[in-house]
Short mmCIF file of C-alpha atoms and ligand atoms in Angstrom, two decimals:
data_model
loop_
_atom_site.label_atom_id
_atom_site.label_comp_id
_atom_site.label_asym_id
_atom_site.label_seq_id
_atom_site.Cartn_x
_atom_site.Cartn_y
_atom_site.Cartn_z
CA MET A 12 5.41 -24.53 -23.45
CA LEU A 13 8.17 -21.95 -23.93
CA SER A 14 11.27 -22.36 -21.76
CA ASP A 15 11.97 -19.61 -19.24
CA SER A 16 14.63 -18.02 -21.42
CA GLU A 17 12.36 -18.08 -24.51
CA LEU A 18 9.44 -16.44 -22.70
CA LYS A 19 8.99 -12.72 -23.38
CA VAL A 20 7.08 -10.74 -20.78
CA VAL A 21 6.01 -7.10 -20.80
CA VAL A 22 5.10 -5.46 -17.49
CA LEU A 23 3.17 -2.20 -17.88
CA GLY A 24 3.77 0.21 -14.99
CA LEU A 25 7.06 0.17 -13.06
CA GLY A 26 5.73 1.34 -9.70
CA TYR A 27 5.66 -0.24 -6.25
CA ILE A 28 4.18 -3.46 -7.65
CA GLY A 29 5.24 -3.45 -11.32
CA LEU A 30 8.99 -3.04 -10.78
CA PRO A 31 9.39 -5.79 -8.14
CA THR A 32 7.14 -8.06 -10.22
CA ALA A 33 9.17 -7.41 -13.37
CA ALA A 34 12.41 -8.07 -11.48
CA VAL A 35 11.18 -11.33 -9.94
CA ILE A 36 9.98 -12.61 -13.33
CA ALA A 37 13.33 -11.59 -14.85
CA ARG A 38 15.13 -13.54 -12.11
CA SER A 39 13.24 -16.68 -13.19
CA GLY A 40 15.03 -16.31 -16.54
CA ALA A 41 12.28 -14.84 -18.73
CA ARG A 42 13.12 -11.80 -20.89
CA VAL A 43 11.24 -8.92 -19.32
CA LEU A 44 10.54 -5.48 -20.72
CA GLY A 45 9.14 -2.95 -18.24
CA ILE A 46 7.09 -0.12 -19.71
CA ASP A 47 6.60 3.19 -17.96
CA VAL A 48 5.39 6.60 -19.08
CA SER A 49 8.18 8.29 -17.11
CA GLU A 50 11.51 8.70 -18.95
CA THR A 51 13.23 9.13 -15.59
CA VAL A 52 11.94 5.81 -14.29
CA VAL A 53 12.99 4.07 -17.51
CA GLU A 54 16.50 5.55 -17.36
CA THR A 55 16.85 4.70 -13.67
CA VAL A 56 15.89 1.06 -14.21
CA ASN A 57 18.07 0.69 -17.31
CA SER A 58 21.04 1.91 -15.31
CA GLY A 59 20.36 -0.89 -12.80
CA ARG A 60 19.00 1.42 -10.11
CA VAL A 61 15.60 1.79 -8.43
CA HIS A 62 13.32 4.79 -7.85
CA ILE A 63 11.49 3.25 -4.90
CA GLU A 64 12.72 2.01 -1.54
CA GLU A 65 11.91 -1.66 -0.95
CA VAL A 66 13.91 -4.25 0.96
CA ASP A 67 16.48 -5.97 -1.34
CA LEU A 68 14.93 -4.53 -4.53
CA ASP A 69 18.04 -2.53 -5.49
CA GLY A 70 20.27 -5.62 -5.53
CA LEU A 71 17.75 -7.67 -7.47
CA VAL A 72 17.17 -4.99 -10.13
CA SER A 73 20.87 -4.30 -10.62
CA GLY A 74 21.46 -8.06 -11.00
CA VAL A 75 18.74 -8.75 -13.58
CA VAL A 76 19.57 -5.59 -15.56
CA ALA A 77 23.26 -6.59 -15.62
CA ARG A 78 22.30 -10.10 -16.78
CA GLY A 79 20.15 -8.56 -19.52
CA THR A 80 16.88 -10.23 -18.48
CA LEU A 81 15.25 -6.93 -17.44
CA ARG A 82 15.18 -3.71 -19.41
CA ALA A 83 12.81 -0.76 -19.49
CA ALA A 84 11.34 1.45 -22.22
CA THR A 85 8.54 3.91 -22.82
CA THR A 86 7.28 2.05 -25.90
CA ILE A 87 5.88 -1.46 -26.06
CA GLU A 88 7.18 -4.46 -28.00
CA PRO A 89 5.57 -7.79 -28.87
CA ALA A 90 5.67 -10.42 -26.08
CA ASP A 91 4.03 -13.67 -24.95
CA VAL A 92 2.63 -12.40 -21.65
CA PHE A 93 1.53 -8.86 -20.75
CA VAL A 94 1.15 -7.94 -17.08
CA ILE A 95 -0.75 -4.73 -16.28
CA ALA A 96 0.33 -3.10 -12.99
CA VAL A 97 -0.85 0.50 -13.32
CA PRO A 98 -2.67 2.61 -10.71
CA THR A 99 -6.45 2.62 -10.30
CA PRO A 100 -7.17 5.79 -8.31
CA PHE A 101 -10.59 7.11 -7.41
CA GLY A 102 -12.15 10.47 -8.20
CA GLU A 103 -13.78 13.11 -5.97
CA ASP A 104 -16.94 11.04 -5.43
CA HIS A 105 -14.92 7.86 -4.73
CA ALA A 106 -15.75 6.50 -8.19
CA PRO A 107 -12.94 4.21 -9.36
CA ASN A 108 -10.96 5.42 -12.33
CA ILE A 109 -9.81 2.57 -14.58
CA GLY A 110 -8.47 4.95 -17.23
CA TYR A 111 -4.85 3.82 -16.82
CA VAL A 112 -5.88 0.16 -17.16
CA LEU A 113 -7.76 0.85 -20.38
CA GLN A 114 -4.84 2.93 -21.65
CA ALA A 115 -2.51 -0.02 -20.94
CA ALA A 116 -4.88 -2.36 -22.80
CA THR A 117 -4.87 0.04 -25.76
CA THR A 118 -1.06 0.00 -25.74
CA ILE A 119 -1.03 -3.81 -25.69
CA ALA A 120 -3.59 -4.02 -28.53
CA ALA A 121 -1.01 -2.55 -30.93
CA VAL A 122 1.33 -5.55 -30.58
CA LEU A 123 -1.06 -8.35 -29.54
CA LYS A 124 -0.93 -11.62 -31.46
CA ALA A 125 -2.64 -15.01 -31.30
CA GLY A 126 -1.33 -17.13 -28.41
CA ASP A 127 -0.63 -14.18 -26.09
CA THR A 128 -1.79 -13.88 -22.47
CA ILE A 129 -2.89 -10.63 -20.81
CA ILE A 130 -3.02 -10.47 -17.03
CA LEU A 131 -4.41 -7.56 -15.05
CA GLU A 132 -2.87 -7.21 -11.56
CA SER A 133 -4.07 -3.70 -10.64
CA THR A 134 -6.73 -3.52 -7.94
CA SER A 135 -9.87 -3.03 -9.99
CA PRO A 136 -13.64 -2.79 -9.67
CA VAL A 137 -15.54 -5.99 -10.47
CA GLY A 138 -16.04 -6.24 -14.24
CA THR A 139 -12.81 -4.44 -15.25
CA THR A 140 -11.19 -7.53 -16.80
CA GLU A 141 -14.27 -7.97 -18.98
CA GLU A 142 -13.99 -4.29 -19.97
CA VAL A 143 -10.37 -4.93 -20.97
CA ARG A 144 -11.57 -7.90 -23.05
CA ASP A 145 -14.28 -5.77 -24.73
CA LEU A 146 -11.80 -3.01 -25.52
CA LEU A 147 -9.33 -5.47 -27.05
CA ALA A 148 -12.15 -6.99 -29.12
CA LYS A 149 -12.96 -3.53 -30.47
CA LEU A 150 -9.36 -2.57 -31.18
CA ARG A 151 -8.37 -5.96 -32.65
CA PRO A 152 -11.38 -7.42 -34.50
CA ASP A 153 -8.96 -9.80 -36.25
CA LEU A 154 -8.37 -11.70 -32.95
CA ARG A 155 -10.97 -13.89 -31.21
CA VAL A 156 -11.28 -12.79 -27.55
CA PRO A 157 -12.36 -15.21 -24.79
CA GLY A 158 -15.85 -15.63 -23.36
CA ARG A 159 -17.78 -14.03 -26.17
CA THR A 160 -18.49 -16.88 -28.54
CA GLY A 161 -18.51 -20.60 -27.91
CA GLU A 162 -15.36 -21.10 -29.95
CA ALA A 163 -11.77 -21.13 -28.71
CA ALA A 164 -10.16 -17.74 -28.32
CA ASP A 165 -6.88 -16.53 -29.82
CA VAL A 166 -5.74 -14.75 -26.65
CA ALA A 167 -6.10 -15.46 -22.91
CA ILE A 168 -7.20 -12.74 -20.47
CA ALA A 169 -7.09 -13.09 -16.68
CA TYR A 170 -7.17 -11.12 -13.45
CA CYS A 171 -4.59 -11.93 -10.77
CA PRO A 172 -4.41 -9.36 -7.99
CA GLU A 173 -1.15 -8.50 -6.31
CA ARG A 174 -1.36 -9.06 -2.54
CA VAL A 175 2.11 -8.09 -1.36
CA LEU A 176 2.86 -6.04 1.73
CA PRO A 177 5.19 -3.05 1.25
CA GLY A 178 8.39 -3.82 3.13
CA ARG A 179 8.03 -7.56 2.35
CA ILE A 180 7.26 -7.34 -1.36
CA LEU A 181 10.00 -9.62 -2.69
CA VAL A 182 9.24 -12.33 -0.16
CA GLU A 183 5.48 -12.14 -0.57
CA LEU A 184 5.62 -12.06 -4.40
CA ILE A 185 7.06 -15.55 -4.23
CA ASP A 186 5.48 -17.04 -1.10
CA ASN A 187 1.91 -15.71 -1.07
CA ASP A 188 -0.90 -17.76 -2.56
CA ARG A 189 -2.28 -16.27 -5.78
CA VAL A 190 -5.89 -16.07 -6.89
CA ILE A 191 -6.07 -16.35 -10.67
CA GLY A 192 -9.36 -15.43 -12.29
CA GLY A 193 -9.80 -16.24 -15.96
CA ILE A 194 -12.39 -14.79 -18.28
CA THR A 195 -12.78 -18.50 -19.12
CA PRO A 196 -11.32 -21.56 -17.36
CA ARG A 197 -8.90 -21.90 -20.26
CA CYS A 198 -7.64 -18.33 -19.67
CA ALA A 199 -7.16 -19.14 -15.97
CA ARG A 200 -5.11 -22.23 -16.83
CA LYS A 201 -2.92 -20.22 -19.20
CA ALA A 202 -2.23 -17.57 -16.52
CA LEU A 203 -1.68 -20.30 -13.93
CA ALA A 204 1.12 -21.80 -16.03
CA PHE A 205 2.77 -18.37 -16.09
CA TYR A 206 2.62 -17.76 -12.31
CA ARG A 207 3.86 -21.27 -11.54
CA ARG A 208 7.17 -20.23 -13.11
CA PHE A 209 8.02 -17.95 -10.18
CA VAL A 210 5.42 -18.34 -7.39
CA ARG A 211 6.00 -20.84 -4.55
CA GLY A 212 2.63 -20.22 -2.87
CA ALA A 213 -0.50 -22.07 -4.00
CA CYS A 214 -2.11 -20.74 -7.20
CA VAL A 215 -5.89 -21.10 -7.11
CA THR A 216 -8.02 -20.54 -10.19
CA THR A 217 -11.47 -18.94 -10.37
CA THR A 218 -13.43 -16.48 -12.52
CA ALA A 219 -12.16 -12.97 -13.24
CA ARG A 220 -15.10 -11.40 -11.39
CA ALA A 221 -14.56 -13.51 -8.26
CA ALA A 222 -10.84 -12.70 -8.27
CA GLU A 223 -11.58 -8.97 -8.63
CA MET A 224 -13.97 -9.04 -5.69
CA THR A 225 -11.58 -11.17 -3.62
CA LYS A 226 -8.92 -8.47 -3.81
CA LEU A 227 -11.33 -5.72 -2.74
CA THR A 228 -12.65 -7.96 0.03
CA GLU A 229 -9.19 -8.56 1.50
CA ASN A 230 -8.45 -4.87 1.87
CA ALA A 231 -11.98 -4.02 3.08
CA PHE A 232 -11.61 -6.76 5.72
CA ARG A 233 -8.46 -5.11 7.03
CA ASP A 234 -9.98 -1.63 6.93
CA VAL A 235 -13.08 -2.74 8.88
CA ASN A 236 -10.93 -4.50 11.47
CA ILE A 237 -8.61 -1.51 11.93
CA ALA A 238 -11.71 0.68 12.26
CA PHE A 239 -12.87 -1.56 15.11
CA ALA A 240 -9.54 -1.02 16.88
CA ASN A 241 -9.65 2.73 16.23
CA GLU A 242 -13.23 2.99 17.53
CA LEU A 243 -12.27 1.05 20.65
CA SER A 244 -9.35 3.41 21.21
CA LEU A 245 -11.79 6.32 21.51
CA VAL A 246 -14.03 4.38 23.90
CA ALA A 247 -11.00 3.48 26.03
CA ASP A 248 -10.13 7.17 26.10
CA THR A 249 -13.58 8.01 27.46
CA MET A 250 -13.25 5.21 30.03
CA GLY A 251 -9.72 6.20 31.05
CA VAL A 252 -8.37 2.77 30.13
CA ASP A 253 -5.17 1.88 28.23
CA ILE A 254 -6.39 0.53 24.87
CA TRP A 255 -3.14 -1.25 24.11
CA GLU A 256 -3.44 -3.28 27.28
CA VAL A 257 -7.12 -4.06 26.61
CA ILE A 258 -6.32 -5.33 23.11
CA ARG A 259 -3.41 -7.40 24.38
CA LEU A 260 -5.66 -8.98 27.00
CA ALA A 261 -8.64 -9.50 24.66
CA ASN A 262 -6.36 -11.15 22.11
CA ARG A 263 -5.56 -13.86 24.66
CA HIS A 264 -9.04 -15.20 23.85
CA PRO A 265 -8.56 -18.02 21.31
CA ARG A 266 -11.05 -16.54 18.81
CA VAL A 267 -10.32 -12.82 19.21
CA ASN A 268 -7.64 -11.08 17.14
CA ILE A 269 -8.02 -7.30 17.28
CA LEU A 270 -5.71 -5.18 15.13
CA GLN A 271 -3.86 -2.08 16.34
CA PRO A 272 -5.27 1.43 16.58
CA GLY A 273 -3.25 4.24 15.04
CA PRO A 274 -3.55 7.75 13.63
CA GLY A 275 -5.75 6.50 10.74
CA VAL A 276 -5.26 4.25 7.74
CA GLY A 277 -2.89 5.17 4.94
CA GLY A 278 -1.27 3.72 1.86
CA HIS A 279 -2.63 3.44 -1.60
CA CYS A 280 -4.72 0.33 -0.99
CA ILE A 281 -6.62 -0.04 2.23
CA ALA A 282 -7.78 3.59 2.34
CA VAL A 283 -8.91 3.35 -1.30
CA ASP A 284 -10.12 -0.13 -2.25
CA PRO A 285 -13.12 -0.38 0.12
CA TRP A 286 -14.66 2.52 -1.78
CA PHE A 287 -14.74 0.34 -4.91
CA LEU A 288 -17.15 -1.98 -3.10
CA VAL A 289 -19.19 0.91 -1.68
CA HIS A 290 -19.40 2.53 -5.09
CA ALA A 291 -20.52 -0.74 -6.70
CA ASP A 292 -23.36 -1.29 -4.20
CA PRO A 293 -24.00 1.73 -1.94
CA GLN A 294 -27.26 0.29 -0.53
CA ASN A 295 -25.62 -2.79 0.89
CA THR A 296 -22.34 -1.45 2.25
CA PRO A 297 -23.09 0.62 5.39
CA LEU A 298 -20.45 -1.23 7.41
CA ILE A 299 -17.64 -0.79 4.88
CA ARG A 300 -18.50 2.88 4.39
CA THR A 301 -18.65 3.51 8.14
CA ALA A 302 -15.28 1.84 8.65
CA ARG A 303 -13.75 4.26 6.16
CA MET A 304 -15.28 7.17 8.04
CA VAL A 305 -14.14 5.85 11.44
CA ASN A 306 -10.56 5.49 10.19
CA ASP A 307 -10.52 8.94 8.58
CA GLY A 308 -12.15 10.38 11.71
CA LYS A 309 -9.35 8.96 13.85
CA THR A 310 -6.89 11.22 12.03
CA ASP A 311 -8.98 14.28 12.94
CA HIS A 312 -9.10 13.08 16.53
CA VAL A 313 -5.30 12.81 16.66
CA ILE A 314 -4.92 16.29 15.20
CA ALA A 315 -7.18 17.71 17.93
CA ALA A 316 -5.39 15.78 20.71
CA ALA A 317 -1.96 16.84 19.46
CA ALA A 318 -3.03 20.48 19.14
CA ALA A 319 -4.32 20.44 22.73
CA LEU A 320 -1.02 19.04 23.97
CA ILE A 321 1.02 21.62 22.04
CA GLU A 322 -1.20 24.50 23.18
CA ALA A 323 -0.84 23.41 26.81
CA ARG A 324 2.90 24.15 26.60
CA PRO A 325 3.24 27.49 24.82
CA GLY A 326 6.47 28.37 23.08
CA VAL A 327 8.30 25.05 23.30
CA PRO A 328 9.24 23.07 20.18
CA PHE A 329 7.53 19.75 19.50
CA ALA A 330 8.62 16.79 17.39
CA CYS A 331 6.41 14.79 15.05
CA LEU A 332 7.96 11.33 14.87
CA GLY A 333 7.35 9.82 11.43
CA LEU A 334 5.55 10.80 8.23
CA ALA A 335 5.36 7.46 6.37
CA PHE A 336 2.03 5.64 6.11
CA LYS A 337 3.41 2.81 8.22
CA ALA A 338 6.55 1.54 9.92
CA ASN A 339 9.96 1.16 8.28
CA ILE A 340 9.06 2.25 4.74
CA ASP A 341 9.58 5.44 2.72
CA ASP A 342 6.04 5.56 1.29
CA PHE A 343 4.07 8.71 2.14
CA ARG A 344 1.00 8.02 -0.02
CA GLU A 345 -2.28 8.75 1.78
CA SER A 346 -0.28 8.86 5.01
CA PRO A 347 -2.30 9.82 8.10
CA ALA A 348 0.99 10.83 9.77
CA LEU A 349 1.61 13.33 6.98
CA LYS A 350 -1.96 14.64 7.29
CA VAL A 351 -1.50 15.18 11.03
CA ALA A 352 1.88 16.86 10.49
CA GLN A 353 0.43 19.10 7.79
CA ALA A 354 -2.48 20.21 10.00
CA LEU A 355 -0.13 20.89 12.93
CA ALA A 356 2.35 22.74 10.70
CA GLU A 357 -0.42 25.09 9.55
CA ARG A 358 -1.07 26.08 13.17
CA PHE A 359 2.33 25.73 14.83
CA GLY A 360 4.81 25.74 11.91
CA GLU A 361 7.70 27.56 13.61
CA ARG A 362 7.57 25.29 16.66
CA MET A 363 7.39 22.09 14.66
CA ARG A 364 10.25 19.64 14.13
CA VAL A 365 9.90 16.45 12.10
CA VAL A 366 11.92 13.26 12.49
CA GLU A 367 11.60 10.95 9.47
CA PRO A 368 14.58 8.69 8.83
CA TYR A 369 13.07 7.71 5.47
CA ALA A 370 12.84 11.29 4.10
CA PRO A 371 15.99 13.08 2.89
CA THR A 372 14.09 16.40 2.92
CA LEU A 373 10.69 17.58 4.10
CA PRO A 374 7.87 16.73 1.66
CA PRO A 375 6.62 19.76 -0.37
CA VAL A 376 3.44 20.18 1.76
CA LEU A 377 5.62 20.91 4.80
CA ALA A 378 8.50 22.70 3.08
CA THR A 379 7.31 26.30 3.49
CA THR A 380 5.56 25.99 6.85
CA GLY A 381 8.52 26.80 9.08
CA ALA A 382 8.75 23.15 10.17
CA ARG A 383 12.26 21.62 10.18
CA LEU A 384 13.55 18.10 9.56
CA ILE A 385 15.88 16.97 12.36
CA ASP A 386 17.30 13.67 13.55
CA ILE A 387 16.06 11.70 16.53
CA ASP A 388 19.00 12.70 18.77
CA THR A 389 18.34 16.41 18.20
CA ALA A 390 14.63 15.85 18.88
CA ILE A 391 15.45 14.15 22.18
CA GLU A 392 17.75 17.05 23.11
CA GLN A 393 15.46 19.91 22.05
CA CYS A 394 11.79 18.88 22.09
CA PRO A 395 9.86 18.51 25.37
CA ILE A 396 6.77 17.36 23.38
CA MET A 397 6.74 14.29 21.14
CA ILE A 398 3.92 13.20 18.85
CA VAL A 399 4.53 9.57 17.78
CA LEU A 400 2.86 9.10 14.38
CA VAL A 401 4.75 6.12 12.93
CA ASP A 402 6.11 3.04 14.70
CA HIS A 403 9.49 3.00 12.93
CA ASP A 404 11.93 0.66 14.72
CA MET A 405 14.22 3.64 15.32
CA PHE A 406 11.57 5.34 17.48
CA ARG A 407 10.50 2.14 19.21
CA SER A 408 14.06 1.60 20.44
CA VAL A 409 14.37 4.97 22.26
CA PRO A 410 14.77 3.89 25.91
CA LEU A 411 12.69 5.31 28.73
CA GLU A 412 15.56 7.28 30.26
CA GLU A 413 15.82 9.39 27.09
CA ARG A 414 12.10 10.33 27.07
CA ARG A 415 11.02 10.08 30.71
CA ASP A 416 10.43 13.83 31.00
CA LYS A 417 8.69 14.30 27.66
CA ALA A 418 5.02 15.02 27.13
CA VAL A 419 4.11 12.26 24.68
CA LEU A 420 1.16 11.59 22.42
CA ASP A 421 1.78 8.01 21.35
CA THR A 422 -0.66 7.17 18.54
CA ARG A 423 1.01 3.80 17.87
CA GLY A 424 1.48 2.45 21.38
CA ILE A 425 5.24 2.05 20.97
CA TRP A 426 6.19 3.30 24.44
CA PRO A 427 3.98 1.41 26.92
CA ASP A 428 6.36 2.30 29.79
CA GLN A 429 6.01 6.08 29.28
CA PRO A 430 5.02 7.50 32.69
CA ARG A 431 1.76 9.27 33.54
CA SER A 432 -0.81 8.31 30.99
CA VAL A 433 -3.48 10.77 29.90
CA ALA A 434 -5.61 8.96 27.34
CA ALA A 435 -6.77 10.54 24.10
CA GLY A 436 -7.96 7.75 21.90
CA MET A 437 -4.53 6.35 22.53
CA PRO A 438 -2.40 6.70 25.63
CA LEU A 439 -1.50 10.37 25.73
CA ARG A 440 1.36 10.44 28.17
CA LEU A 441 2.18 13.70 29.87
CA ALA A 442 5.17 13.99 32.10
CA GLY A 443 6.01 16.67 34.63
N1 LIG B 9 -2.68 -0.18 10.22
C1 LIG B 9 -3.20 0.11 11.48
N2 LIG B 9 -3.38 -0.91 12.36
C2 LIG B 9 -3.07 -2.20 12.06
C3 LIG B 9 -2.55 -2.50 10.78
C4 LIG B 9 -2.37 -1.46 9.88
O1 LIG B 9 -3.50 1.28 11.80
O2 LIG B 9 -3.24 -3.06 12.93
C5 LIG B 9 -2.49 0.91 9.25
C6 LIG B 9 -1.05 1.08 8.81
O3 LIG B 9 -0.33 1.86 9.73
C7 LIG B 9 -1.22 1.73 7.47
C8 LIG B 9 -2.50 1.09 6.92
O4 LIG B 9 -3.17 0.56 8.05
O5 LIG B 9 -1.42 3.14 7.60
C9 LIG B 9 -2.29 0.00 5.90
O6 LIG B 9 -1.16 -0.81 6.26
P1 LIG B 9 -1.15 -2.39 6.09
O7 LIG B 9 0.14 -2.88 6.56
O8 LIG B 9 -2.36 -2.98 6.73
O9 LIG B 9 -1.38 -2.64 4.54
P2 LIG B 9 -0.70 -2.07 3.19
O10 LIG B 9 -1.53 -0.93 2.69
O11 LIG B 9 0.75 -1.85 3.34
O12 LIG B 9 -0.91 -3.35 2.24
C10 LIG B 9 -2.22 -3.88 2.07
C11 LIG B 9 -2.13 -5.39 2.30
N3 LIG B 9 -3.49 -5.95 2.37
C12 LIG B 9 -3.89 -6.72 3.40
O13 LIG B 9 -3.18 -6.97 4.34
C13 LIG B 9 -5.26 -7.28 3.33
C14 LIG B 9 -1.34 -6.05 1.19
O14 LIG B 9 -1.36 -7.47 1.32
C15 LIG B 9 -1.92 -5.65 -0.17
O15 LIG B 9 -1.17 -6.22 -1.24
C16 LIG B 9 -1.85 -4.14 -0.29
O16 LIG B 9 -2.66 -3.59 0.76
C17 LIG B 9 -2.38 -3.76 -1.66
O17 LIG B 9 -1.56 -3.40 -2.52
O18 LIG B 9 -3.60 -3.86 -1.89
#
């Protein structure tokens, strides 16, 4: 086996997963080359900086770049291990698009040699790793690919999904258990030896197909469970009951663990991946499909509740607190908070203020609506109406005396002491 400093690794895609992964592998001593289509990303990384906000990532990247174990480029070079971490979006009809994965495989084919290992980490529909194998077989007929003939293969191909939580990526990259699915058991063992170099969690081997479905299952599980909480929040509204209290009380049961309602589900994973399962087997996935619709429907419900609150107080400014898809991060992808803000800006642009400590300027969709980005202190001074869309710590810590007189729509349940609750699928708290 190659020593850490002899091992050459190429990571394709330097996004939210690829860059932290490349940096963590580089820290273990391997020589890592990160490939990205964006010149700007490549230049940023090579200068030891980062283009995404993630706890401790800047220090790690500047360290490994300075030590020379991580560099970036737009063109590929030969290596021992290739890690694919590119996006897998879906199209209009929710059909998964694995075009970037196949493009990455094509790029790898140009420099692939006997003895190399290819690992796909991108969330992918079941069967994608086999498609990668088939493509490589076509592009490199001189190399024997795994799982096609009885004989030993020249290269190993495996699927190992990333499972890290934004905001905790560097910790979870090391500590989480990994599921490693080989096209053949031999491929799985080869990939396992690679992950053992930098992962502290348990590494469990299986088939590529099982590992692909495991990843989709994890995110569908979370989506279905958040949908349950969101549905309950609407029922509690009808009943005039505080949903946050009900969930707290129900969760005292030893076998009940309900998640938190909110303004909908965002991010690039949980709002997307369940569709890969629905698309693969539409007949047998009514629950997963319905959960997606319940979570998207919750966003519409929040928009209607917020609009009603704003209309009830004509002329006064209101503050939307948060745009990120969840607390304490700067990621606005598929953010329900941004969707709510956008819908409200279309109707009440001039009256709208936005507080988002993680945005230096308003995102383009809000830029020309008349809405203004302000800080939390100004919002407390100027806005009698507050729509809480994200549970950033900064908002959570605003004490009651600073918001006692506000009309509040709290979609995240961060201010349980806010006086005079008027429910709306979440405690809508009107003062005065
Ligand atoms: N949310 C709620 N209520 C909750 C929990 C979350 O409304 O009780 C919302 C969040 O506000 C956010 C969305 O759901 O809008 C998703 O947030 P999240 O923290 O549940 O998950 P992500 O998208 O940041 O990361 C998920 C994780 N998957 C699981 O927990 C099963 C992570 O481990 C995966 O690596 C990641 O997806 C991924 O890349 O697939």
